[in-house]
Amino acid sequence: MNLSKTVFGNVHSIETFGAFDGPGIRYVLFLQGCPFQCQYCHNRDTWSYEKNKQMTADEVLSDFEKYSHFYRKGGITVSGGEPLLQIHFLIELFRKAKERNIHTCLDTSGGSYHTKNDALFMELMTYTDLVLLDIKHIDEKKHQSLTKSSNQPVLAFAKLLDQLQKKVIIRHVLVPTITDEEEDLKHLRRFLNTLTNVVGIEVLPYHKAGIKKWNDLGYTYELEHISEPTKDMVKRAEAILMNDYLFLSLLK
Ligand code: SF4
């Protein structure tokens, strides 16, 4: 008798032709539920922990195989919401994906990381090829104001990934007047300088594409008055965060 319990993922949605979340064309699985409440979230409908589409790892991989000719230079990315909330499902999915030689990428805010579960996080990392880690704000108070949560788990997770020498791309959403202060960007750069596993840094310009979802769900979008950053603002932030940065490829 097989007593092992089937692990289900609580899936928000699936994108079969993702071009922005990892290398190549990717199958992107968005999981339901998020511990953060980012003011600029463009996936407001992923926050709830309610039961949505339930899928096993085998079901996800069978679906992936239907479009596998697209993904020869890509793979599978799990995003959210916050995928690490469903770490048991993630371990199962990425373990099975690696058995099929599929490139695996985790897109996370790191918000649910806790050292007490290090063994699980480390197990997941043995099956993960690349992590896209969002650092929403380096300043604790401003992070709390932006996301209603602490940035301590995020920074601790970044350090664990460094310790494991897991390849990571750091992402920072640039929101004028909120996440683009020069001092904060320099502070973030100092933190990034302590890491030796970074393969890329991406400054993502804030955009308002998510407002409709907030309105449709009956919530107030508090950043309506904030403009999207100009190209010069993005270039300035990129210069602070990336100029002469020692990426992993340069360190080896
Ligand atoms: S971490 Fe991502 S999904 Fe969660 S609230 Fe922030 S932007 Fe939205």
Coordinates of C-alpha atoms and ligand atoms in Angstrom, one line a residue:
M1 CA 0.0 0.0 0.0
N2 CA 1.4 3.4 -1.0
L3 CA 1.0 5.7 2.0
S4 CA 2.7 8.8 0.5
K5 CA 0.4 11.7 0.2
T6 CA -0.2 13.4 -3.1
V7 CA 0.9 17.0 -3.0
F8 CA -1.2 19.5 -4.9
G9 CA -0.2 23.0 -6.0
N10 CA -2.8 25.7 -5.6
V11 CA -2.6 27.3 -9.0
H12 CA -3.7 30.9 -9.9
S13 CA -3.0 30.7 -13.6
I14 CA -0.6 29.5 -16.3
E15 CA 1.2 31.4 -19.0
T16 CA 2.4 29.1 -21.8
F17 CA 4.6 31.6 -23.7
G18 CA 6.4 33.6 -21.0
A19 CA 9.3 35.8 -22.3
F20 CA 10.2 37.8 -19.2
D21 CA 10.7 35.4 -16.3
G22 CA 13.9 33.6 -16.9
P23 CA 16.0 32.6 -20.0
G24 CA 14.2 31.7 -23.3
I25 CA 10.5 31.1 -23.7
R26 CA 9.0 29.6 -20.6
Y27 CA 6.0 27.9 -19.1
V28 CA 5.1 30.1 -16.2
L29 CA 3.0 28.7 -13.3
F30 CA 1.5 31.4 -11.0
L31 CA 0.7 30.0 -7.6
Q32 CA -2.1 31.4 -5.4
G33 CA -1.4 33.3 -2.1
C34 CA 1.1 36.0 -1.1
P35 CA 2.2 37.2 2.4
F36 CA 3.1 40.7 1.0
Q37 CA 0.7 43.4 0.1
C38 CA 2.7 45.5 -2.4
Q39 CA 1.1 48.8 -3.2
Y40 CA 2.0 48.4 -6.9
C41 CA 1.1 44.7 -7.2
H42 CA -0.2 43.9 -10.7
N43 CA -1.5 40.5 -9.6
R44 CA -3.8 41.7 -6.8
D45 CA -6.0 38.6 -7.3
T46 CA -3.2 36.3 -6.3
W47 CA -3.1 37.5 -2.7
S48 CA -5.9 35.4 -1.4
Y49 CA -5.1 31.9 0.1
E50 CA -8.4 30.5 -1.2
K51 CA -8.5 27.2 -3.0
N52 CA -8.1 27.6 -6.7
K53 CA -7.1 25.2 -9.4
Q54 CA -5.5 22.1 -7.8
M55 CA -2.7 20.5 -9.8
T56 CA -0.2 17.7 -9.1
A57 CA 3.5 18.1 -10.3
D58 CA 2.8 15.3 -12.9
E59 CA -0.2 17.2 -14.2
V60 CA 1.8 20.4 -14.6
L61 CA 4.6 18.6 -16.4
S62 CA 2.2 16.8 -18.7
D63 CA 0.8 20.2 -19.6
F64 CA 4.3 21.6 -20.1
E65 CA 5.1 18.7 -22.5
K66 CA 2.2 19.8 -24.8
Y67 CA 4.2 22.9 -25.6
S68 CA 7.7 21.6 -25.0
H69 CA 8.9 22.5 -28.6
F70 CA 8.7 26.2 -27.5
Y71 CA 10.9 25.7 -24.5
R72 CA 14.1 24.2 -25.9
K73 CA 16.1 27.2 -24.8
G74 CA 13.7 28.0 -21.9
G75 CA 12.0 25.9 -19.2
I76 CA 9.6 26.2 -16.4
T77 CA 9.3 29.2 -14.0
V78 CA 7.1 29.2 -10.9
S79 CA 5.9 32.6 -9.8
G80 CA 2.9 34.0 -7.9
G81 CA 1.7 35.3 -5.6
E82 CA 4.6 33.9 -3.5
P83 CA 5.5 30.4 -4.7
L84 CA 7.7 29.6 -1.6
L85 CA 4.4 29.3 0.4
Q86 CA 3.9 26.0 -1.4
I87 CA 7.4 24.7 -0.9
H88 CA 6.4 21.0 -0.7
F89 CA 4.7 21.2 -4.1
L90 CA 7.7 23.2 -5.5
I91 CA 10.2 20.6 -4.4
E92 CA 8.1 17.8 -6.0
L93 CA 7.6 19.8 -9.2
F94 CA 11.3 20.9 -9.6
R95 CA 12.6 17.4 -8.6
K96 CA 10.5 15.8 -11.4
A97 CA 11.4 18.6 -13.8
K98 CA 15.1 18.0 -13.3
E99 CA 14.6 14.3 -13.9
R100 CA 13.3 15.4 -17.3
N101 CA 16.2 17.8 -17.8
I102 CA 14.0 20.9 -17.7
H103 CA 15.5 24.2 -16.7
T104 CA 13.8 25.4 -13.4
C105 CA 13.5 29.0 -12.3
L106 CA 11.9 30.3 -9.1
D107 CA 10.4 33.9 -9.2
T108 CA 10.1 35.0 -5.6
S109 CA 10.0 37.9 -3.2
G110 CA 11.5 35.7 -0.5
G111 CA 8.9 36.9 2.0
S112 CA 8.0 33.5 3.4
Y113 CA 11.6 32.5 4.1
H114 CA 12.4 31.4 7.6
T115 CA 15.7 29.8 8.9
K116 CA 13.7 27.2 10.8
N117 CA 12.8 25.7 7.4
D118 CA 16.3 25.8 6.0
A119 CA 16.4 22.1 5.3
L120 CA 13.4 22.5 3.0
F121 CA 14.7 25.6 1.3
M122 CA 18.1 23.9 0.7
E123 CA 16.4 20.8 -0.7
L124 CA 14.4 23.0 -3.1
M125 CA 17.6 24.7 -4.2
T126 CA 19.2 21.4 -5.2
Y127 CA 16.5 21.3 -8.0
T128 CA 16.5 25.0 -8.9
D129 CA 18.7 26.3 -11.6
L130 CA 18.0 30.0 -11.2
V131 CA 16.3 32.3 -8.7
L132 CA 14.7 35.7 -9.6
L133 CA 14.7 37.5 -6.3
D134 CA 12.7 40.7 -5.9
I135 CA 14.1 43.2 -3.4
K136 CA 11.3 45.6 -3.0
H137 CA 13.0 48.0 -0.7
I138 CA 16.3 47.8 1.2
D139 CA 15.1 50.2 3.9
E140 CA 13.1 48.2 6.5
K141 CA 10.6 51.0 7.4
K142 CA 10.0 51.9 3.7
H143 CA 9.7 48.1 2.9
Q144 CA 7.0 47.8 5.6
S145 CA 5.2 50.8 4.2
L146 CA 5.3 49.5 0.6
T147 CA 4.5 45.8 1.3
K148 CA 3.0 45.8 4.9
S149 CA 5.8 43.3 5.7
S150 CA 9.4 43.2 6.9
N151 CA 12.4 42.8 4.4
Q152 CA 14.4 40.7 6.9
P153 CA 13.3 37.3 5.4
V154 CA 14.1 38.6 1.9
L155 CA 17.6 39.7 2.9
A156 CA 18.2 36.5 4.9
F157 CA 17.0 34.5 1.8
A158 CA 19.4 36.4 -0.4
K159 CA 22.2 35.5 2.0
L160 CA 21.3 31.8 2.1
L161 CA 21.3 31.8 -1.8
D162 CA 24.8 33.3 -1.6
Q163 CA 25.9 30.7 0.8
L164 CA 24.7 28.0 -1.5
Q165 CA 26.2 29.8 -4.5
K166 CA 22.8 29.6 -6.2
K167 CA 22.6 31.7 -9.4
V168 CA 20.3 34.7 -8.7
I169 CA 19.0 37.6 -10.7
I170 CA 18.1 40.5 -8.4
R171 CA 15.0 42.5 -9.4
H172 CA 14.1 45.9 -8.1
V173 CA 10.9 47.7 -9.1
L174 CA 11.6 51.4 -9.6
V175 CA 8.7 53.5 -8.3
P176 CA 9.3 57.2 -8.5
T177 CA 9.5 58.9 -5.0
I178 CA 9.1 55.5 -3.3
T179 CA 11.9 53.1 -4.3
D180 CA 14.2 55.5 -6.3
E181 CA 15.8 57.7 -3.7
E182 CA 19.6 57.9 -4.3
E183 CA 20.5 57.0 -0.7
D184 CA 18.3 53.9 -0.8
L185 CA 19.7 52.8 -4.1
K186 CA 23.2 53.2 -2.8
H187 CA 22.2 51.3 0.3
L188 CA 20.8 48.5 -1.9
R189 CA 24.1 48.5 -3.9
R190 CA 26.1 48.1 -0.7
F191 CA 24.0 45.0 0.1
L192 CA 24.4 43.6 -3.4
N193 CA 28.2 44.1 -3.1
T194 CA 28.2 41.5 -0.3
L195 CA 26.8 38.8 -2.6
T196 CA 28.9 36.6 -4.8
N197 CA 26.2 34.7 -6.6
V198 CA 24.5 37.4 -8.7
V199 CA 24.3 36.7 -12.4
G200 CA 22.1 39.7 -13.2
I201 CA 20.4 42.8 -11.8
E202 CA 17.2 44.1 -13.4
V203 CA 15.6 47.5 -12.7
L204 CA 11.9 47.0 -13.5
P205 CA 10.1 50.3 -14.3
Y206 CA 6.9 50.6 -12.2
H207 CA 3.8 50.4 -14.4
K208 CA 0.1 50.8 -13.8
A209 CA -1.1 47.8 -15.7
G210 CA -2.6 46.3 -12.5
I211 CA -4.9 49.1 -11.6
K212 CA -7.9 47.5 -13.4
K213 CA -7.7 44.3 -11.2
W214 CA -7.7 46.4 -8.0
N215 CA -10.7 48.3 -9.2
D216 CA -12.5 45.2 -10.4
L217 CA -12.0 43.6 -7.0
G218 CA -13.3 46.8 -5.3
Y219 CA -9.9 47.8 -3.7
T220 CA -8.3 51.3 -3.7
Y221 CA -5.1 51.6 -5.6
E222 CA -3.0 53.9 -3.5
L223 CA -0.3 54.7 -6.1
E224 CA -2.7 56.2 -8.7
H225 CA -0.9 59.6 -8.4
I226 CA 2.6 58.2 -9.0
S227 CA 3.9 58.4 -12.6
E228 CA 5.8 55.7 -14.3
P229 CA 9.6 56.4 -14.3
T230 CA 11.3 58.0 -17.4
K231 CA 14.0 56.1 -19.3
D232 CA 16.6 58.5 -17.7
M233 CA 15.3 57.6 -14.2
V234 CA 15.8 53.9 -15.0
K235 CA 19.3 54.5 -16.4
R236 CA 20.3 56.4 -13.3
A237 CA 19.1 53.6 -11.0
E238 CA 20.8 51.0 -13.3
A239 CA 24.1 53.0 -13.0
I240 CA 23.9 53.0 -9.2
L241 CA 23.1 49.4 -8.9
M242 CA 25.1 47.9 -11.7
N243 CA 28.2 50.0 -12.7
D244 CA 31.3 47.9 -12.2
Y245 CA 29.3 45.3 -10.3
L246 CA 31.2 42.0 -9.9
F247 CA 28.7 39.5 -11.4
L248 CA 29.3 35.8 -10.8
S249 CA 30.7 35.4 -14.3
L250 CA 33.4 38.0 -13.6
L251 CA 34.2 36.5 -10.2
K252 CA 35.0 33.0 -11.7
Ligands
SF4_1 S1 5.1 39.9 -3.8 FE1 4.4 40.0 -5.9 S2 2.4 39.0 -5.8 FE2 2.9 39.5 -3.7 S3 2.0 41.5 -3.4 FE3 4.1 41.9 -4.0 S4 4.0 42.2 -6.2 FE4 2.1 41.2 -5.6

